[in-house]
Tab-separated table of N, CA, C and O in Angstrom:
chain	number	residue	atom	x	y	z
A	26	MET	N	149.768	177.794	158.750
A	26	MET	CA	150.618	176.970	157.917
A	26	MET	C	150.994	177.760	156.660
A	26	MET	O	150.186	177.929	155.762
A	27	SER	N	152.204	178.221	156.650
A	27	SER	CA	152.629	179.010	155.502
A	27	SER	C	152.961	178.093	154.328
A	27	SER	O	153.406	176.954	154.505
A	28	GLY	N	152.708	178.603	153.113
A	28	GLY	CA	153.040	177.836	151.912
A	28	GLY	C	151.972	176.858	151.493
A	28	GLY	O	152.204	176.021	150.623
A	29	HIS	N	150.810	176.913	152.092
A	29	HIS	CA	149.767	175.955	151.754
A	29	HIS	C	148.547	176.618	151.115
A	29	HIS	O	147.440	176.115	151.218
A	30	SER	N	148.786	177.736	150.490
A	30	SER	CA	147.691	178.439	149.834
A	30	SER	C	147.370	177.751	148.508
A	30	SER	O	148.244	177.537	147.668
A	31	LYS	N	146.131	177.409	148.336
A	31	LYS	CA	145.718	176.731	147.102
A	31	LYS	C	145.922	177.646	145.893
A	31	LYS	O	146.372	177.209	144.836
A	32	TRP	N	145.600	178.927	146.061
A	32	TRP	CA	145.753	179.869	144.951
A	32	TRP	C	147.224	180.015	144.549
A	32	TRP	O	147.556	180.090	143.368
A	33	ALA	N	148.125	180.053	145.516
A	33	ALA	CA	149.546	180.183	145.211
A	33	ALA	C	150.044	178.981	144.402
A	33	ALA	O	150.825	179.127	143.454
A	34	GLN	N	149.575	177.809	144.743
A	34	GLN	CA	149.976	176.602	144.019
A	34	GLN	C	149.437	176.632	142.580
A	34	GLN	O	150.153	176.318	141.632
A	35	ILE	N	148.194	177.037	142.410
A	35	ILE	CA	147.610	177.139	141.067
A	35	ILE	C	148.368	178.168	140.240
A	35	ILE	O	148.675	177.952	139.066
A	36	LYS	N	148.697	179.287	140.848
A	36	LYS	CA	149.409	180.363	140.162
A	36	LYS	C	150.785	179.880	139.683
A	36	LYS	O	151.182	180.155	138.547
A	37	ARG	N	151.505	179.146	140.508
A	37	ARG	CA	152.817	178.620	140.114
A	37	ARG	C	152.684	177.623	138.975
A	37	ARG	O	153.420	177.667	137.993
A	38	GLN	N	151.733	176.710	139.081
A	38	GLN	CA	151.551	175.700	138.034
A	38	GLN	C	151.135	176.333	136.714
A	38	GLN	O	151.608	175.945	135.656
A	39	LYS	N	150.252	177.322	136.789
A	39	LYS	CA	149.813	178.006	135.573
A	39	LYS	C	150.955	178.778	134.935
A	39	LYS	O	151.099	178.798	133.712
A	40	GLY	N	151.791	179.383	135.748
A	40	GLY	CA	152.945	180.118	135.230
A	40	GLY	C	153.898	179.211	134.473
A	40	GLY	O	154.383	179.554	133.391
A	41	VAL	N	154.154	178.042	135.018
A	41	VAL	CA	155.042	177.083	134.354
A	41	VAL	C	154.414	176.593	133.052
A	41	VAL	O	155.078	176.522	132.012
A	42	ALA	N	153.133	176.269	133.094
A	42	ALA	CA	152.445	175.782	131.892
A	42	ALA	C	152.405	176.860	130.812
A	42	ALA	O	152.615	176.562	129.626
A	43	ASP	N	152.159	178.118	131.198
A	43	ASP	CA	152.110	179.206	130.224
A	43	ASP	C	153.478	179.446	129.592
A	43	ASP	O	153.573	179.740	128.398
A	44	THR	N	154.534	179.316	130.364
A	44	THR	CA	155.879	179.489	129.830
A	44	THR	C	156.194	178.420	128.799
A	44	THR	O	156.699	178.720	127.707
A	45	ARG	N	155.885	177.180	129.119
A	45	ARG	CA	156.130	176.084	128.169
A	45	ARG	C	155.303	176.249	126.901
A	45	ARG	O	155.786	176.018	125.793
A	46	ARG	N	154.057	176.655	127.066
A	46	ARG	CA	153.176	176.843	125.919
A	46	ARG	C	153.676	177.975	125.026
A	46	ARG	O	153.673	177.876	123.806
A	47	GLY	N	154.142	179.060	125.640
A	47	GLY	CA	154.689	180.181	124.883
A	47	GLY	C	155.918	179.786	124.090
A	47	GLY	O	156.092	180.188	122.938
A	48	GLN	N	156.786	178.990	124.696
A	48	GLN	CA	157.979	178.516	123.988
A	48	GLN	C	157.597	177.624	122.818
A	48	GLN	O	158.182	177.714	121.730
A	49	LEU	N	156.603	176.771	123.006
A	49	LEU	CA	156.149	175.890	121.938
A	49	LEU	C	155.538	176.693	120.799
A	49	LEU	O	155.822	176.445	119.627
A	50	PHE	N	154.709	177.695	121.126
A	50	PHE	CA	154.085	178.527	120.094
A	50	PHE	C	155.134	179.287	119.301
A	50	PHE	O	155.011	179.458	118.089
A	51	THR	N	156.195	179.763	119.967
A	51	THR	CA	157.270	180.470	119.280
A	51	THR	C	157.968	179.538	118.298
A	51	THR	O	158.250	179.915	117.155
A	52	LYS	N	158.239	178.326	118.724
A	52	LYS	CA	158.904	177.344	117.860
A	52	LYS	C	158.028	177.014	116.646
A	52	LYS	O	158.513	176.968	115.511
A	53	LEU	N	156.736	176.816	116.870
A	53	LEU	CA	155.824	176.498	115.780
A	53	LEU	C	155.687	177.678	114.815
A	53	LEU	O	155.623	177.488	113.598
A	54	ALA	N	155.655	178.892	115.343
A	54	ALA	CA	155.558	180.088	114.491
A	54	ALA	C	156.799	180.210	113.619
A	54	ALA	O	156.704	180.557	112.434
A	55	ARG	N	157.969	179.914	114.177
A	55	ARG	CA	159.195	179.945	113.382
A	55	ARG	C	159.151	178.931	112.248
A	55	ARG	O	159.586	179.221	111.132
A	56	GLU	N	158.636	177.743	112.516
A	56	GLU	CA	158.499	176.721	111.464
A	56	GLU	C	157.587	177.227	110.350
A	56	GLU	O	157.877	177.039	109.168
A	57	ILE	N	156.489	177.864	110.722
A	57	ILE	CA	155.543	178.391	109.730
A	57	ILE	C	156.207	179.486	108.892
A	57	ILE	O	156.080	179.506	107.662
A	58	ILE	N	156.946	180.379	109.551
A	58	ILE	CA	157.610	181.472	108.839
A	58	ILE	C	158.612	180.933	107.832
A	58	ILE	O	158.662	181.384	106.678
A	59	VAL	N	159.407	179.951	108.231
A	59	VAL	CA	160.395	179.370	107.319
A	59	VAL	C	159.702	178.682	106.150
A	59	VAL	O	160.126	178.809	104.992
A	60	ALA	N	158.620	177.982	106.416
A	60	ALA	CA	157.890	177.295	105.349
A	60	ALA	C	157.304	178.293	104.353
A	60	ALA	O	157.331	178.056	103.139
A	61	VAL	N	156.797	179.417	104.844
A	61	VAL	CA	156.232	180.442	103.958
A	61	VAL	C	157.330	181.050	103.099
A	61	VAL	O	157.157	181.254	101.894
A	62	ARG	N	158.479	181.334	103.690
A	62	ARG	CA	159.574	181.947	102.936
A	62	ARG	C	160.100	181.017	101.854
A	62	ARG	O	160.523	181.474	100.798
A	63	GLU	N	160.079	179.721	102.101
A	63	GLU	CA	160.612	178.778	101.117
A	63	GLU	C	159.619	178.420	100.023
A	63	GLU	O	160.026	178.199	98.888
A	64	GLY	N	158.317	178.325	100.356
A	64	GLY	CA	157.390	177.818	99.361
A	64	GLY	C	156.157	178.645	99.089
A	64	GLY	O	155.292	178.226	98.333
A	65	GLY	N	156.031	179.801	99.708
A	65	GLY	CA	154.854	180.630	99.473
A	65	GLY	C	153.832	180.479	100.582
A	65	GLY	O	153.904	179.578	101.412
A	66	SER	N	152.845	181.385	100.564
A	66	SER	CA	151.893	181.445	101.670
A	66	SER	C	150.615	180.658	101.426
A	66	SER	O	149.686	180.736	102.221
A	67	ASN	N	150.550	179.888	100.357
A	67	ASN	CA	149.357	179.098	100.062
A	67	ASN	C	149.564	177.660	100.562
A	67	ASN	O	150.403	176.931	100.022
A	68	PRO	N	148.802	177.218	101.558
A	68	PRO	CA	148.986	175.866	102.097
A	68	PRO	C	148.690	174.755	101.083
A	68	PRO	O	149.247	173.666	101.191
A	69	GLU	N	147.810	175.025	100.094
A	69	GLU	CA	147.502	173.982	99.109
A	69	GLU	C	148.705	173.698	98.213
A	69	GLU	O	148.904	172.577	97.768
A	70	GLY	N	149.512	174.726	97.948
A	70	GLY	CA	150.671	174.546	97.081
A	70	GLY	C	151.965	174.354	97.833
A	70	GLY	O	152.999	174.092	97.227
A	71	ASN	N	151.937	174.476	99.150
A	71	ASN	CA	153.139	174.378	99.957
A	71	ASN	C	152.943	173.285	100.999
A	71	ASN	O	152.312	173.493	102.035
A	72	PHE	N	153.489	172.112	100.716
A	72	PHE	CA	153.291	170.957	101.594
A	72	PHE	C	153.903	171.182	102.973
A	72	PHE	O	153.314	170.821	103.989
A	73	ARG	N	155.081	171.803	103.004
A	73	ARG	CA	155.746	172.033	104.286
A	73	ARG	C	154.917	172.974	105.169
A	73	ARG	O	154.813	172.776	106.376
A	74	LEU	N	154.315	173.994	104.546
A	74	LEU	CA	153.452	174.912	105.305
A	74	LEU	C	152.220	174.189	105.822
A	74	LEU	O	151.801	174.396	106.962
A	75	ARG	N	151.647	173.320	104.994
A	75	ARG	CA	150.469	172.570	105.421
A	75	ARG	C	150.799	171.704	106.639
A	75	ARG	O	150.026	171.630	107.596
A	76	LEU	N	151.973	171.059	106.621
A	76	LEU	CA	152.378	170.243	107.772
A	76	LEU	C	152.622	171.101	109.017
A	76	LEU	O	152.245	170.710	110.125
A	77	ALA	N	153.239	172.274	108.830
A	77	ALA	CA	153.506	173.159	109.967
A	77	ALA	C	152.200	173.663	110.580
A	77	ALA	O	152.070	173.735	111.805
A	78	ILE	N	151.221	173.999	109.731
A	78	ILE	CA	149.922	174.457	110.235
A	78	ILE	C	149.212	173.321	110.970
A	78	ILE	O	148.632	173.528	112.039
A	79	GLN	N	149.276	172.122	110.436
A	79	GLN	CA	148.637	170.978	111.089
A	79	GLN	C	149.277	170.701	112.450
A	79	GLN	O	148.589	170.425	113.428
A	80	LYS	N	150.606	170.807	112.502
A	80	LYS	CA	151.315	170.593	113.762
A	80	LYS	C	150.914	171.662	114.787
A	80	LYS	O	150.718	171.368	115.964
A	81	ALA	N	150.765	172.910	114.318
A	81	ALA	CA	150.354	173.994	115.209
A	81	ALA	C	148.932	173.761	115.718
A	81	ALA	O	148.641	173.977	116.898
A	82	ARG	N	148.029	173.334	114.844
A	82	ARG	CA	146.646	173.076	115.265
A	82	ARG	C	146.586	171.890	116.239
A	82	ARG	O	145.772	171.892	117.163
A	83	ASP	N	147.436	170.888	116.033
A	83	ASP	CA	147.469	169.749	116.950
A	83	ASP	C	147.894	170.167	118.356
A	83	ASP	O	147.518	169.527	119.336
A	84	ASN	N	148.698	171.230	118.433
A	84	ASN	CA	149.155	171.735	119.728
A	84	ASN	C	148.320	172.908	120.228
A	84	ASN	O	148.761	173.659	121.091
A	85	ASN	N	147.111	173.074	119.670
A	85	ASN	CA	146.139	174.086	120.113
A	85	ASN	C	146.628	175.523	119.958
A	85	ASN	O	146.299	176.385	120.773
A	86	MET	N	147.397	175.774	118.908
A	86	MET	CA	147.824	177.140	118.627
A	86	MET	C	146.649	177.883	117.998
A	86	MET	O	146.032	177.382	117.070
A	87	PRO	N	146.326	179.088	118.489
A	87	PRO	CA	145.182	179.829	117.943
A	87	PRO	C	145.381	180.202	116.469
A	87	PRO	O	146.502	180.443	116.017
A	88	LEU	N	144.281	180.248	115.722
A	88	LEU	CA	144.344	180.587	114.298
A	88	LEU	C	144.897	181.992	114.086
A	88	LEU	O	145.552	182.251	113.067
A	89	ASP	N	144.643	182.883	115.022
A	89	ASP	CA	145.164	184.243	114.919
A	89	ASP	C	146.695	184.233	114.894
A	89	ASP	O	147.326	184.929	114.100
A	90	ASN	N	147.302	183.430	115.759
A	90	ASN	CA	148.763	183.322	115.795
A	90	ASN	C	149.298	182.699	114.510
A	90	ASN	O	150.347	183.114	114.008
A	91	ILE	N	148.590	181.715	113.976
A	91	ILE	CA	149.020	181.071	112.732
A	91	ILE	C	148.964	182.071	111.585
A	91	ILE	O	149.915	182.188	110.800
A	92	ASP	N	147.861	182.811	111.486
A	92	ASP	CA	147.727	183.817	110.426
A	92	ASP	C	148.803	184.887	110.548
A	92	ASP	O	149.363	185.328	109.545
A	93	ARG	N	149.094	185.314	111.768
A	93	ARG	CA	150.124	186.322	111.987
A	93	ARG	C	151.495	185.815	111.555
A	93	ARG	O	152.281	186.551	110.941
A	94	ALA	N	151.795	184.539	111.825
A	94	ALA	CA	153.076	183.959	111.411
A	94	ALA	C	153.167	183.866	109.889
A	94	ALA	O	154.225	184.123	109.310
A	95	ILE	N	152.060	183.530	109.230
A	95	ILE	CA	152.054	183.457	107.764
A	95	ILE	C	152.294	184.850	107.179
A	95	ILE	O	153.087	185.014	106.241
A	96	LYS	N	151.643	185.861	107.727
A	96	LYS	CA	151.844	187.233	107.236
A	96	LYS	C	153.276	187.695	107.485
A	96	LYS	O	153.874	188.372	106.660
A	97	ARG	N	153.813	187.340	108.641
A	97	ARG	CA	155.180	187.730	108.965
A	97	ARG	C	156.172	187.081	107.994
A	97	ARG	O	157.122	187.716	107.548
A	98	GLY	N	155.928	185.824	107.650
A	98	GLY	CA	156.824	185.130	106.724
A	98	GLY	C	156.736	185.644	105.305
A	98	GLY	O	157.725	185.667	104.576
A	99	SER	N	155.545	186.077	104.905
A	99	SER	CA	155.373	186.571	103.537
A	99	SER	C	155.721	188.048	103.413
A	99	SER	O	155.781	188.578	102.310
A	100	GLY	N	155.951	188.737	104.531
A	100	GLY	CA	156.349	190.135	104.505
A	100	GLY	C	155.198	191.109	104.512
A	100	GLY	O	155.387	192.292	104.273
A	101	HIS	N	153.984	190.626	104.771
A	101	HIS	CA	152.820	191.505	104.782
A	101	HIS	C	152.492	192.049	106.170
A	101	HIS	O	151.583	192.854	106.311
A	102	ALA	N	153.222	191.641	107.195
A	102	ALA	CA	152.942	192.113	108.550
A	102	ALA	C	153.582	193.480	108.760
A	102	ALA	O	154.550	193.854	108.096
A	103	GLU	N	153.055	194.218	109.720
A	103	GLU	CA	153.591	195.537	110.015
A	103	GLU	C	154.936	195.398	110.718
A	103	GLU	O	155.105	194.549	111.575
A	104	GLY	N	155.880	196.246	110.349
A	104	GLY	CA	157.172	196.255	111.011
A	104	GLY	C	158.126	195.160	110.576
A	104	GLY	O	159.138	194.932	111.212
A	105	VAL	N	157.812	194.462	109.494
A	105	VAL	CA	158.669	193.390	109.001
A	105	VAL	C	159.443	193.905	107.793
A	105	VAL	O	158.880	194.498	106.893
A	106	SER	N	160.751	193.705	107.815
A	106	SER	CA	161.554	194.162	106.689
A	106	SER	C	161.930	192.994	105.805
A	106	SER	O	162.010	191.874	106.245
């Protein structure tokens, strides 16, 4: 019976889920970058950044990705002009 491999089905479902998650993380990172550029990189003094970080944490975005987005927005990341 072709097409009934359990592993193939898991692989397809995981691929779709990973694609959606990647798109969501990109969108959340962009929100964080814009918030940092407008109000600074300190979440205590920047309400919009605090909300963006909370939204990212609610969607299980890793802290490493959040920190990288904050650095990218503030211009401290490598390769950012």
